mmCIF file of C-alpha atoms in Angstrom:
data_model
loop_
_atom_site.group_PDB
_atom_site.id
_atom_site.type_symbol
_atom_site.label_atom_id
_atom_site.label_comp_id
_atom_site.label_asym_id
_atom_site.label_seq_id
_atom_site.Cartn_x
_atom_site.Cartn_y
_atom_site.Cartn_z
ATOM 1 C CA MET T 1 -23.628 -8.991 19.087
ATOM 2 C CA GLY T 2 -23.789 -6.248 21.716
ATOM 3 C CA ASP T 3 -22.108 -8.522 24.252
ATOM 4 C CA PHE T 4 -19.538 -9.406 21.592
ATOM 5 C CA VAL T 5 -18.719 -5.738 21.019
ATOM 6 C CA THR T 6 -18.445 -4.743 24.674
ATOM 7 C CA GLY T 7 -16.836 -7.912 25.978
ATOM 8 C CA ARG T 8 -14.654 -9.100 23.126
ATOM 9 C CA TRP T 9 -13.488 -5.609 22.178
ATOM 10 C CA THR T 10 -12.401 -4.787 25.732
ATOM 11 C CA ALA T 11 -10.584 -8.094 26.101
ATOM 12 C CA GLU T 12 -8.930 -7.791 22.682
ATOM 13 C CA LEU T 13 -7.770 -4.235 23.328
ATOM 14 C CA ASP T 14 -6.315 -5.193 26.698
ATOM 15 C CA ASP T 15 -4.555 -8.129 25.049
ATOM 16 C CA LEU T 16 -3.158 -5.814 22.380
ATOM 17 C CA PHE T 17 -1.847 -3.423 25.042
ATOM 18 C CA LEU T 18 -0.112 -6.317 26.809
ATOM 19 C CA ARG T 19 1.358 -7.476 23.496
ATOM 20 C CA VAL T 20 3.003 -4.116 22.749
ATOM 21 C CA GLY T 21 3.761 -3.113 26.336
ATOM 22 C CA HIS T 22 7.402 -4.227 26.123
ATOM 23 C CA VAL T 23 8.077 -1.397 23.658
ATOM 24 C CA PHE T 24 7.411 1.133 26.435
ATOM 25 C CA GLY T 25 9.966 0.736 29.203
ATOM 26 C CA ARG T 26 8.231 2.664 31.993
ATOM 27 C CA VAL T 27 4.791 2.190 33.462
ATOM 28 C CA GLU T 28 3.971 5.873 32.838
ATOM 29 C CA GLN T 29 4.704 5.357 29.137
ATOM 30 C CA ARG T 30 2.451 2.328 28.961
ATOM 31 C CA ARG T 31 -0.400 4.167 30.660
ATOM 32 C CA ARG T 32 -0.061 7.142 28.340
ATOM 33 C CA MET T 33 0.115 4.851 25.311
ATOM 34 C CA ARG T 34 -3.117 3.173 26.385
ATOM 35 C CA ASP T 35 -4.843 6.504 26.925
ATOM 36 C CA TYR T 36 -3.596 7.737 23.562
ATOM 37 C CA VAL T 37 -4.842 4.694 21.637
ATOM 38 C CA ARG T 38 -8.164 4.632 23.500
ATOM 39 C CA GLY T 39 -8.596 8.269 22.529
ATOM 40 C CA LEU T 40 -7.807 7.514 18.895
ATOM 41 C CA LEU T 41 -10.534 4.866 19.005
ATOM 42 C CA GLY T 42 -12.959 7.020 20.966
ATOM 43 C CA PRO T 43 -15.521 9.730 20.102
ATOM 44 C CA VAL T 44 -13.037 12.618 20.099
ATOM 45 C CA GLY T 45 -13.742 15.549 17.770
ATOM 46 C CA ARG T 46 -10.180 16.214 16.701
ATOM 47 C CA LYS T 47 -7.610 13.684 17.819
ATOM 48 C CA ASN T 48 -4.730 15.894 18.889
ATOM 49 C CA CYS T 49 -3.008 15.750 22.252
ATOM 50 C CA TRP T 50 -5.232 18.415 23.837
ATOM 51 C CA GLN T 51 -8.491 16.652 23.071
ATOM 52 C CA LEU T 52 -7.090 13.162 23.639
ATOM 53 C CA ALA T 53 -5.877 14.268 27.074
ATOM 54 C CA GLU T 54 -9.298 15.702 27.894
ATOM 55 C CA HIS T 55 -10.938 12.440 26.794
ATOM 56 C CA ALA T 56 -8.573 10.499 29.076
ATOM 57 C CA GLY T 57 -9.232 12.810 32.030
ATOM 58 C CA HIS T 58 -5.772 14.338 32.100
ATOM 59 C CA PRO T 59 -5.560 17.907 33.461
ATOM 60 C CA ALA T 60 -3.144 18.902 30.649
ATOM 61 C CA PRO T 61 -1.784 17.419 27.398
ATOM 62 C CA TYR T 62 1.856 17.449 28.443
ATOM 63 C CA GLY T 63 2.061 13.743 29.252
ATOM 64 C CA LEU T 64 0.758 12.710 25.824
ATOM 65 C CA GLN T 65 2.953 15.302 24.133
ATOM 66 C CA HIS T 66 5.963 13.850 25.956
ATOM 67 C CA LEU T 67 4.951 10.378 24.743
ATOM 68 C CA LEU T 68 5.299 11.580 21.144
ATOM 69 C CA SER T 69 8.345 13.797 21.582
ATOM 70 C CA ARG T 70 10.966 13.065 24.245
ATOM 71 C CA SER T 71 9.856 9.738 25.697
ATOM 72 C CA ARG T 72 12.274 6.820 25.082
ATOM 73 C CA TRP T 73 10.663 4.170 22.881
ATOM 74 C CA HIS T 74 11.062 2.989 19.304
ATOM 75 C CA ALA T 75 8.224 3.331 16.811
ATOM 76 C CA ASP T 76 9.816 0.671 14.598
ATOM 77 C CA ALA T 77 9.552 -1.901 17.398
ATOM 78 C CA LEU T 78 5.859 -1.060 17.706
ATOM 79 C CA ARG T 79 5.512 -1.451 13.927
ATOM 80 C CA ASP T 80 7.037 -4.920 14.114
ATOM 81 C CA ASP T 81 4.488 -5.905 16.780
ATOM 82 C CA LEU T 82 1.746 -4.437 14.605
ATOM 83 C CA GLN T 83 2.799 -6.632 11.691
ATOM 84 C CA ARG T 84 2.825 -9.746 13.867
ATOM 85 C CA TYR T 85 -0.628 -8.850 15.205
ATOM 86 C CA THR T 86 -1.929 -8.322 11.665
ATOM 87 C CA ALA T 87 -0.474 -11.654 10.554
ATOM 88 C CA GLU T 88 -2.322 -13.439 13.357
ATOM 89 C CA ARG T 89 -5.654 -11.650 13.018
ATOM 90 C CA LEU T 90 -5.864 -10.986 9.267
ATOM 91 C CA GLY T 91 -3.195 -13.178 7.671
ATOM 92 C CA ALA T 92 -4.335 -15.640 5.010
ATOM 93 C CA ALA T 93 -2.944 -17.476 2.008
ATOM 94 C CA GLY T 94 -2.948 -15.245 -1.048
ATOM 95 C CA GLY T 95 -2.450 -12.056 0.975
ATOM 96 C CA VAL T 96 -1.741 -8.870 -0.977
ATOM 97 C CA LEU T 97 0.664 -6.091 -0.021
ATOM 98 C CA ILE T 98 -0.386 -2.700 -1.418
ATOM 99 C CA VAL T 99 1.925 0.304 -1.681
ATOM 100 C CA ASP T 100 0.753 3.893 -2.049
ATOM 101 C CA ASP T 101 1.381 7.349 -0.640
ATOM 102 C CA THR T 102 -0.889 9.892 0.947
ATOM 103 C CA GLY T 103 -0.551 13.578 1.758
ATOM 104 C CA PHE T 104 -0.961 15.416 5.058
ATOM 105 C CA VAL T 105 -1.761 19.073 4.445
ATOM 106 C CA LYS T 106 -0.090 21.211 7.125
ATOM 107 C CA LYS T 107 0.844 24.836 7.751
ATOM 108 C CA GLY T 108 4.292 26.313 8.250
ATOM 109 C CA THR T 109 7.760 25.254 7.170
ATOM 110 C CA VAL T 110 9.261 23.441 10.172
ATOM 111 C CA SER T 111 7.364 20.121 10.204
ATOM 112 C CA ALA T 112 9.685 17.340 9.034
ATOM 113 C CA GLY T 113 9.476 16.794 5.273
ATOM 114 C CA ILE T 114 7.046 19.610 4.615
ATOM 115 C CA GLN T 115 7.151 21.676 1.440
ATOM 116 C CA ARG T 116 4.849 22.643 -1.410
ATOM 117 C CA GLN T 117 4.498 19.413 -3.371
ATOM 118 C CA TYR T 118 1.867 17.493 -5.264
ATOM 119 C CA SER T 119 -0.515 15.555 -3.080
ATOM 120 C CA GLY T 120 -2.692 12.926 -4.712
ATOM 121 C CA THR T 121 -4.952 13.124 -1.667
ATOM 122 C CA ALA T 122 -5.687 16.793 -2.307
ATOM 123 C CA GLY T 123 -5.395 16.440 -6.090
ATOM 124 C CA ARG T 124 -3.156 19.495 -6.355
ATOM 125 C CA THR T 125 0.071 21.049 -5.098
ATOM 126 C CA GLU T 126 -0.183 21.862 -1.406
ATOM 127 C CA ASN T 127 2.020 22.653 1.550
ATOM 128 C CA CYS T 128 2.136 19.131 2.921
ATOM 129 C CA GLN T 129 4.007 16.101 4.146
ATOM 130 C CA ILE T 130 3.949 12.880 2.126
ATOM 131 C CA GLY T 131 3.980 9.442 3.676
ATOM 132 C CA VAL T 132 4.615 6.224 1.739
ATOM 133 C CA PHE T 133 2.564 3.373 3.197
ATOM 134 C CA ALA T 134 2.084 -0.354 2.852
ATOM 135 C CA ALA T 135 -1.248 -2.029 3.543
ATOM 136 C CA TYR T 136 -2.017 -5.712 3.882
ATOM 137 C CA ALA T 137 -5.230 -7.161 2.445
ATOM 138 C CA SER T 138 -6.624 -10.681 2.586
ATOM 139 C CA VAL T 139 -10.018 -12.358 2.550
ATOM 140 C CA ARG T 140 -10.194 -11.584 6.288
ATOM 141 C CA GLY T 141 -9.655 -7.820 6.130
ATOM 142 C CA ARG T 142 -7.185 -5.035 5.410
ATOM 143 C CA THR T 143 -5.082 -2.587 7.394
ATOM 144 C CA LEU T 144 -1.975 -0.400 7.181
ATOM 145 C CA VAL T 145 1.213 -2.209 8.234
ATOM 146 C CA ASP T 146 4.165 0.108 7.492
ATOM 147 C CA ARG T 147 5.077 3.707 6.752
ATOM 148 C CA GLU T 148 7.956 5.975 5.769
ATOM 149 C CA LEU T 149 8.051 9.763 5.666
ATOM 150 C CA TYR T 150 9.217 11.150 2.323
ATOM 151 C CA LEU T 151 11.933 13.778 2.765
ATOM 152 C CA PRO T 152 12.425 16.048 -0.281
ATOM 153 C CA LYS T 153 15.884 17.253 -1.226
ATOM 154 C CA SER T 154 15.016 20.652 0.245
ATOM 155 C CA TRP T 155 15.343 18.798 3.551
ATOM 156 C CA THR T 156 18.086 16.229 3.002
ATOM 157 C CA ASP T 157 20.354 18.888 1.431
ATOM 158 C CA ASN T 158 19.972 21.086 4.530
ATOM 159 C CA PRO T 159 21.622 19.410 7.561
ATOM 160 C CA ASP T 160 20.704 22.249 9.924
ATOM 161 C CA ARG T 161 17.043 21.981 9.011
ATOM 162 C CA CYS T 162 17.099 18.217 9.509
ATOM 163 C CA ARG T 163 18.894 18.558 12.834
ATOM 164 C CA SER T 164 16.286 21.038 14.072
ATOM 165 C CA ALA T 165 13.501 18.578 13.186
ATOM 166 C CA ARG T 166 15.449 15.701 14.778
ATOM 167 C CA VAL T 167 15.644 13.771 11.528
ATOM 168 C CA ALA T 168 17.713 10.620 11.955
ATOM 169 C CA GLU T 169 21.344 11.303 11.014
ATOM 170 C CA GLU T 170 21.533 8.241 8.762
ATOM 171 C CA ARG T 171 18.543 9.391 6.748
ATOM 172 C CA THR T 172 19.478 10.514 3.223
ATOM 173 C CA PHE T 173 17.373 11.387 0.205
ATOM 174 C CA ALA T 174 15.305 8.498 -1.093
ATOM 175 C CA THR T 175 12.694 8.568 -3.840
ATOM 176 C CA LYS T 176 9.227 7.282 -3.137
ATOM 177 C CA GLY T 177 10.068 4.223 -5.200
ATOM 178 C CA GLU T 178 13.118 3.533 -3.046
ATOM 179 C CA LEU T 179 11.015 3.911 0.083
ATOM 180 C CA ALA T 180 8.495 1.489 -1.408
ATOM 181 C CA ARG T 181 11.216 -1.117 -1.901
ATOM 182 C CA VAL T 182 12.188 -0.761 1.749
ATOM 183 C CA LEU T 183 8.585 -1.275 2.832
ATOM 184 C CA VAL T 184 8.132 -4.352 0.648
ATOM 185 C CA LEU T 185 11.357 -6.033 1.736
ATOM 186 C CA ARG T 186 10.507 -5.364 5.364
ATOM 187 C CA ALA T 187 7.030 -6.840 4.953
ATOM 188 C CA LEU T 188 8.391 -9.915 3.174
ATOM 189 C CA ALA T 189 10.739 -10.487 6.115
ATOM 190 C CA SER T 190 7.823 -10.293 8.575
ATOM 191 C CA ASP T 191 5.266 -12.929 9.536
ATOM 192 C CA LEU T 192 2.731 -11.576 7.024
ATOM 193 C CA PRO T 193 1.767 -14.238 4.433
ATOM 194 C CA ILE T 194 2.251 -12.279 1.201
ATOM 195 C CA ALA T 195 1.643 -13.783 -2.235
ATOM 196 C CA TRP T 196 1.149 -10.597 -4.269
ATOM 197 C CA VAL T 197 2.195 -6.956 -4.418
ATOM 198 C CA THR T 198 0.238 -4.236 -6.184
ATOM 199 C CA ALA T 199 0.752 -0.482 -6.544
ATOM 200 C CA ASP T 200 -0.134 2.445 -8.781
ATOM 201 C CA SER T 201 1.851 3.646 -11.786
ATOM 202 C CA LEU T 202 4.237 5.827 -9.749
ATOM 203 C CA TYR T 203 5.765 2.621 -8.441
ATOM 204 C CA GLY T 204 4.858 0.222 -11.249
ATOM 205 C CA GLN T 205 6.832 2.159 -13.859
ATOM 206 C CA GLU T 206 10.101 1.677 -11.912
ATOM 207 C CA TRP T 207 11.943 -1.332 -13.311
ATOM 208 C CA ARG T 208 14.023 -1.622 -10.133
ATOM 209 C CA PHE T 209 10.850 -2.131 -8.133
ATOM 210 C CA ARG T 210 9.604 -4.820 -10.525
ATOM 211 C CA HIS T 211 13.023 -6.497 -10.673
ATOM 212 C CA MET T 212 13.221 -6.657 -6.884
ATOM 213 C CA LEU T 213 9.833 -8.395 -6.733
ATOM 214 C CA GLU T 214 10.833 -10.899 -9.403
ATOM 215 C CA GLN T 215 14.052 -11.673 -7.563
ATOM 216 C CA THR T 216 12.046 -12.482 -4.438
ATOM 217 C CA GLN T 217 9.598 -14.597 -6.495
ATOM 218 C CA VAL T 218 6.605 -12.556 -5.366
ATOM 219 C CA GLY T 219 3.761 -12.090 -7.820
ATOM 220 C CA TYR T 220 2.748 -8.573 -8.757
ATOM 221 C CA VAL T 221 0.128 -6.636 -10.681
ATOM 222 C CA LEU T 222 1.400 -3.066 -11.056
ATOM 223 C CA ALA T 223 -0.253 -0.165 -12.819
ATOM 224 C CA VAL T 224 1.920 1.578 -15.417
ATOM 225 C CA PRO T 225 1.464 4.711 -17.563
ATOM 226 C CA LYS T 226 0.288 4.367 -21.138
ATOM 227 C CA SER T 227 3.789 5.305 -22.344
ATOM 228 C CA GLN T 228 5.335 2.282 -20.621
ATOM 229 C CA GLN T 229 7.761 0.451 -22.946
ATOM 230 C CA ILE T 230 7.292 -3.293 -23.278
ATOM 231 C CA LYS T 231 10.439 -5.164 -24.277
ATOM 232 C CA SER T 232 10.341 -8.879 -24.947
ATOM 233 C CA LEU T 233 11.300 -11.525 -27.496
ATOM 234 C CA ALA T 234 8.044 -10.721 -29.269
ATOM 235 C CA GLY T 235 9.165 -7.157 -29.927
ATOM 236 C CA MET T 236 9.138 -3.734 -28.297
ATOM 237 C CA TRP T 237 6.113 -1.417 -28.080
ATOM 238 C CA ARG T 238 4.432 1.197 -25.985
ATOM 239 C CA ILE T 239 1.845 -0.563 -23.896
ATOM 240 C CA ASP T 240 -1.055 1.535 -25.227
ATOM 241 C CA GLN T 241 -0.078 0.654 -28.817
ATOM 242 C CA LEU T 242 0.176 -2.986 -27.859
ATOM 243 C CA ILE T 243 -3.266 -3.010 -26.244
ATOM 244 C CA SER T 244 -4.758 -1.206 -29.235
ATOM 245 C CA ALA T 245 -3.755 -4.220 -31.333
ATOM 246 C CA ALA T 246 -5.789 -6.603 -29.204
ATOM 247 C CA PRO T 247 -8.622 -8.239 -31.183
ATOM 248 C CA ALA T 248 -12.158 -7.663 -29.941
ATOM 249 C CA GLU T 249 -12.459 -11.212 -28.630
ATOM 250 C CA ALA T 250 -9.423 -10.689 -26.377
ATOM 251 C CA TRP T 251 -11.517 -8.432 -24.145
ATOM 252 C CA GLN T 252 -13.586 -10.183 -21.514
ATOM 253 C CA LEU T 253 -15.944 -9.008 -18.800
ATOM 254 C CA LEU T 254 -14.365 -9.591 -15.387
ATOM 255 C CA SER T 255 -14.869 -8.365 -11.849
ATOM 256 C CA CYS T 256 -11.961 -6.845 -9.961
ATOM 257 C CA GLY T 257 -13.724 -7.243 -6.629
ATOM 258 C CA ASP T 258 -16.899 -6.254 -4.895
ATOM 259 C CA GLY T 259 -17.789 -2.628 -4.346
ATOM 260 C CA ALA T 260 -20.565 -0.946 -2.390
ATOM 261 C CA LYS T 261 -23.017 -1.695 -5.228
ATOM 262 C CA GLY T 262 -21.831 -5.178 -6.128
ATOM 263 C CA PRO T 263 -19.073 -6.508 -8.405
ATOM 264 C CA ARG T 264 -16.836 -3.873 -10.031
ATOM 265 C CA LEU T 265 -17.086 -4.944 -13.656
ATOM 266 C CA TYR T 266 -14.743 -3.891 -16.453
ATOM 267 C CA HIS T 267 -13.581 -5.234 -19.766
ATOM 268 C CA TRP T 268 -10.115 -6.747 -19.399
ATOM 269 C CA ALA T 269 -7.526 -7.819 -21.963
ATOM 270 C CA ALA T 270 -4.564 -9.907 -20.848
ATOM 271 C CA ALA T 271 -1.713 -11.528 -22.779
ATOM 272 C CA LYS T 272 1.364 -13.454 -21.712
ATOM 273 C CA LEU T 273 4.776 -12.209 -22.711
ATOM 274 C CA PRO T 274 7.306 -14.715 -24.075
ATOM 275 C CA VAL T 275 9.555 -16.435 -21.559
ATOM 276 C CA ASN T 276 12.915 -14.777 -21.014
ATOM 277 C CA ILE T 277 15.179 -17.684 -21.929
ATOM 278 C CA ILE T 278 18.236 -15.936 -20.447
ATOM 279 C CA PHE T 279 16.970 -15.246 -16.935
ATOM 280 C CA ASP T 280 13.962 -17.538 -16.402
ATOM 281 C CA PRO T 281 14.310 -21.156 -15.230
ATOM 282 C CA ASP T 282 13.299 -24.022 -17.486
ATOM 283 C CA PRO T 283 10.457 -24.698 -17.057
ATOM 284 C CA PRO T 284 9.512 -21.200 -15.828
ATOM 285 C CA THR T 285 7.812 -20.932 -12.445
ATOM 286 C CA HIS T 286 6.297 -17.519 -13.231
ATOM 287 C CA GLU T 287 4.897 -15.794 -16.300
ATOM 288 C CA ARG T 288 4.868 -12.122 -17.311
ATOM 289 C CA TRP T 289 1.692 -10.481 -18.567
ATOM 290 C CA VAL T 290 0.414 -7.247 -20.015
ATOM 291 C CA LEU T 291 -3.015 -6.303 -18.794
ATOM 292 C CA ALA T 292 -5.542 -3.577 -19.562
ATOM 293 C CA ARG T 293 -8.770 -2.496 -17.859
ATOM 294 C CA ARG T 294 -11.411 -0.696 -19.933
ATOM 295 C CA SER T 295 -14.430 1.133 -18.549
ATOM 296 C CA LEU T 296 -17.823 -0.209 -19.640
ATOM 297 C CA ARG T 297 -19.423 3.247 -19.832
ATOM 298 C CA GLN T 298 -16.422 5.145 -21.195
ATOM 299 C CA PRO T 299 -14.387 2.781 -23.390
ATOM 300 C CA ASP T 300 -11.702 5.411 -23.952
ATOM 301 C CA GLU T 301 -10.750 5.137 -20.283
ATOM 302 C CA ILE T 302 -8.124 2.393 -20.194
ATOM 303 C CA ALA T 303 -5.728 1.561 -17.367
ATOM 304 C CA TYR T 304 -2.587 -0.469 -18.044
ATOM 305 C CA TYR T 305 -0.715 -3.016 -15.946
ATOM 306 C CA LEU T 306 2.314 -5.265 -15.944
ATOM 307 C CA ALA T 307 2.039 -8.549 -14.079
ATOM 308 C CA TYR T 308 4.324 -11.302 -12.873
ATOM 309 C CA ALA T 309 2.376 -14.328 -11.769
ATOM 310 C CA PRO T 310 2.865 -17.998 -10.894
ATOM 311 C CA ALA T 311 2.446 -20.285 -13.882
ATOM 312 C CA GLY T 312 -1.198 -21.169 -14.372
ATOM 313 C CA THR T 313 -2.609 -17.889 -13.062
ATOM 314 C CA THR T 314 -5.774 -16.832 -14.907
ATOM 315 C CA PRO T 315 -6.681 -13.349 -16.194
ATOM 316 C CA ALA T 316 -9.570 -13.322 -13.701
ATOM 317 C CA GLU T 317 -7.114 -13.688 -10.823
ATOM 318 C CA LEU T 318 -4.913 -10.915 -12.214
ATOM 319 C CA ALA T 319 -7.958 -8.636 -12.443
ATOM 320 C CA ARG T 320 -8.827 -9.418 -8.836
ATOM 321 C CA ILE T 321 -5.317 -8.557 -7.637
ATOM 322 C CA ALA T 322 -5.368 -5.300 -9.617
ATOM 323 C CA GLY T 323 -8.634 -4.430 -7.876
ATOM 324 C CA CYS T 324 -7.067 -4.963 -4.463
ATOM 325 C CA ARG T 325 -5.128 -1.721 -4.885
ATOM 326 C CA TRP T 326 -8.224 0.231 -3.879
ATOM 327 C CA ALA T 327 -8.079 -1.370 -0.427
ATOM 328 C CA ILE T 328 -5.310 0.979 0.656
ATOM 329 C CA GLU T 329 -7.484 3.971 -0.239
ATOM 330 C CA GLU T 330 -10.142 2.549 2.058
ATOM 331 C CA CYS T 331 -7.499 2.122 4.760
ATOM 332 C CA PHE T 332 -6.386 5.745 4.404
ATOM 333 C CA GLN T 333 -9.955 6.992 4.625
ATOM 334 C CA ALA T 334 -10.815 4.857 7.633
ATOM 335 C CA ALA T 335 -7.563 5.561 9.482
ATOM 336 C CA LYS T 336 -7.971 9.307 8.957
ATOM 337 C CA ASN T 337 -11.684 9.470 9.755
ATOM 338 C CA GLU T 338 -11.770 6.974 12.619
ATOM 339 C CA CYS T 339 -8.256 6.925 14.101
ATOM 340 C CA GLY T 340 -6.910 10.446 13.558
ATOM 341 C CA LEU T 341 -4.115 9.398 11.215
ATOM 342 C CA ASP T 342 -3.877 12.950 9.809
ATOM 343 C CA GLN T 343 -4.928 14.936 12.896
ATOM 344 C CA TYR T 344 -1.552 15.157 14.590
ATOM 345 C CA GLU T 345 0.099 18.418 15.624
ATOM 346 C CA VAL T 346 3.666 17.135 15.936
ATOM 347 C CA ARG T 347 6.455 18.781 13.975
ATOM 348 C CA ARG T 348 9.544 16.686 14.543
ATOM 349 C CA TYR T 349 10.542 13.541 12.704
ATOM 350 C CA PRO T 350 10.234 11.077 15.646
ATOM 351 C CA GLY T 351 6.845 12.483 16.599
ATOM 352 C CA TRP T 352 5.477 11.848 13.114
ATOM 353 C CA TYR T 353 6.505 8.193 13.212
ATOM 354 C CA ARG T 354 5.135 7.738 16.719
ATOM 355 C CA HIS T 355 1.721 9.225 16.063
ATOM 356 C CA ILE T 356 1.355 7.501 12.694
ATOM 357 C CA THR T 357 2.328 4.110 14.139
ATOM 358 C CA LEU T 358 -0.068 4.446 17.082
ATOM 359 C CA ALA T 359 -2.866 5.436 14.690
ATOM 360 C CA MET T 360 -2.018 2.407 12.517
ATOM 361 C CA LEU T 361 -2.191 0.221 15.628
ATOM 362 C CA ALA T 362 -5.661 1.582 16.405
ATOM 363 C CA HIS T 363 -6.774 0.951 12.825
ATOM 364 C CA ALA T 364 -5.389 -2.607 12.882
ATOM 365 C CA PHE T 365 -7.393 -3.239 16.050
ATOM 366 C CA LEU T 366 -10.592 -2.061 14.314
ATOM 367 C CA ALA T 367 -9.821 -4.258 11.299
ATOM 368 C CA ALA T 368 -9.224 -7.273 13.542
ATOM 369 C CA MET T 369 -12.483 -6.673 15.397
ATOM 370 C CA ALA T 370 -14.402 -6.310 12.133
ATOM 371 C CA ALA T 371 -12.912 -9.602 10.916
ATOM 372 C CA ALA T 372 -13.825 -11.328 14.186
ATOM 373 C CA ALA T 373 -17.391 -10.022 13.988
ATOM 374 C CA ILE T 374 -17.765 -11.260 10.408
ATOM 375 C CA GLU T 375 -16.378 -14.668 11.338
ATOM 376 C CA LYS T 376 -18.739 -14.859 14.319
ATOM 377 C CA GLY T 377 -21.702 -13.926 12.120
ATOM 378 C CA ALA T 378 -20.696 -16.492 9.496
ATOM 379 C CA ALA T 379 -20.498 -19.176 12.177
ATOM 380 C CA GLU T 380 -23.982 -18.266 13.348
ATOM 381 C CA THR T 381 -25.562 -18.271 9.898
ATOM 382 C CA THR T 382 -23.384 -20.524 7.858
ATOM 383 C CA ARG T 383 -7.393 2.675 -31.763
ATOM 384 C CA PRO T 384 -5.916 0.961 -35.230
ATOM 385 C CA ALA T 385 -2.599 -0.792 -34.773
ATOM 386 C CA TRP T 386 0.553 0.537 -36.471
ATOM 387 C CA PHE T 387 2.052 -2.949 -36.726
ATOM 388 C CA PRO T 388 0.958 -6.570 -37.247
ATOM 389 C CA SER T 389 -0.765 -7.762 -34.093
ATOM 390 C CA PRO T 390 1.357 -10.176 -32.002
ATOM 391 C CA TRP T 391 -1.745 -11.388 -30.146
ATOM 392 C CA GLN T 392 -2.424 -15.090 -30.682
ATOM 393 C CA ARG T 393 -4.611 -17.499 -28.831
ATOM 394 C CA SER T 394 -2.926 -20.376 -27.053
ATOM 395 C CA GLY T 395 -5.380 -22.724 -25.413
ATOM 396 C CA THR T 396 -7.728 -20.737 -23.206
ATOM 397 C CA CYS T 397 -5.696 -17.525 -23.034
ATOM 398 C CA TRP T 398 -3.875 -15.037 -25.238
ATOM 399 C CA GLN T 399 -0.150 -14.587 -25.501
ATOM 400 C CA LEU T 400 2.315 -12.442 -27.453
ATOM 401 C CA VAL T 401 4.535 -14.135 -30.011
ATOM 402 C CA PRO T 402 7.411 -12.836 -32.135
ATOM 403 C CA SER T 403 6.375 -11.571 -35.530
ATOM 404 C CA GLY T 404 6.220 -14.404 -38.047
ATOM 405 C CA SER T 405 6.346 -17.179 -35.449
ATOM 406 C CA PRO T 406 3.731 -19.903 -35.939
ATOM 407 C CA SER T 407 1.280 -20.390 -33.105
ATOM 408 C CA ARG T 408 1.158 -23.813 -31.501
ATOM 409 C CA ASN T 409 -2.608 -23.522 -31.395
ATOM 410 C CA ASN T 410 -3.680 -20.788 -33.763
ATOM 411 C CA ALA T 411 -7.400 -21.248 -33.438
ATOM 412 C CA GLY T 412 -8.801 -17.737 -33.509
ATOM 413 C CA ALA T 413 -5.347 -16.209 -34.130
ATOM 414 C CA THR T 414 -5.057 -12.822 -35.746
ATOM 415 C CA SER T 415 -2.238 -11.236 -37.666
#
């Protein structure tokens, strides 16, 4: 394995540099890019330009600073190469795209997009920048594949401030949900084999986001708040009221993936929504579900989801996809701790995209190497309801039916 690490890693990194070299037009740019990425992957205390330059043996940081600031190259072209690389090294049938945002706590007022705003990373309001990210996860591994910097209205409504930070002129205000739609559509147009999309309730509660996914025929399992309204032919309810009407036997013990201590087990309740006879084809290719996850130790802790899945999908598969959302948190932690994702000292808009994309490239390389090592090892070793419950059993699963409608198979049905 030692030979694998030293030999295969060096060869793979050199191959990656050759793959992305066309993005950097001059040989000096390519050399600085290589030194920058090697530093991000290396044992550097804080991965800013000063310490990365010292690690590379440069007498001063100005070359690396120029790479991030005034040098002529496009971070989006590098992102496209990163997605192709991820598709080759980690792509697999059933791949999941995960959308989430993370905060970068910074000082001052001139860094692009910075203001006092809530950061889920810090768990409170901080002076920070917010980035919306997409990660790709499959049975082979997971890594970050796209990013957009969130610009609050305090920035987009101030042209002089944007001009000073070199924000792209075409950039206007966009909500995080709108940025998420951009990321998803871009990923779907890439080589990444994507079967599912998952995200937290900030994105799941947006009907435009869900509608866009349904239009593209991509399955999703999206967290939603407990106040989410469910509208269907079976009726209209808040999702927490609907779940409270689920009979005890509707809850089943399922794993949403393996954690550090084994399977992550929860009680899950899942029910199909009636087919939308106006918009859905006949027969429907996909089915809509409501889904709830209940803690074993604290039953009052319930998370809620809406799902859109290919016909025949089981509740166990929906639970697994919901559990994939945690993969992006692991990506954030690894990319920050190991690749300096949050350790930049750039202030302008292009510099943010350049550092973040190079750090994502370094993290994708680590993910690809981890996947290769695993594959090599495997080869060597071989509350009471306020309304009548619409939950009825149909075959092996539960579904929601309009009030008063007879069930086709009412064994175990409740009313």
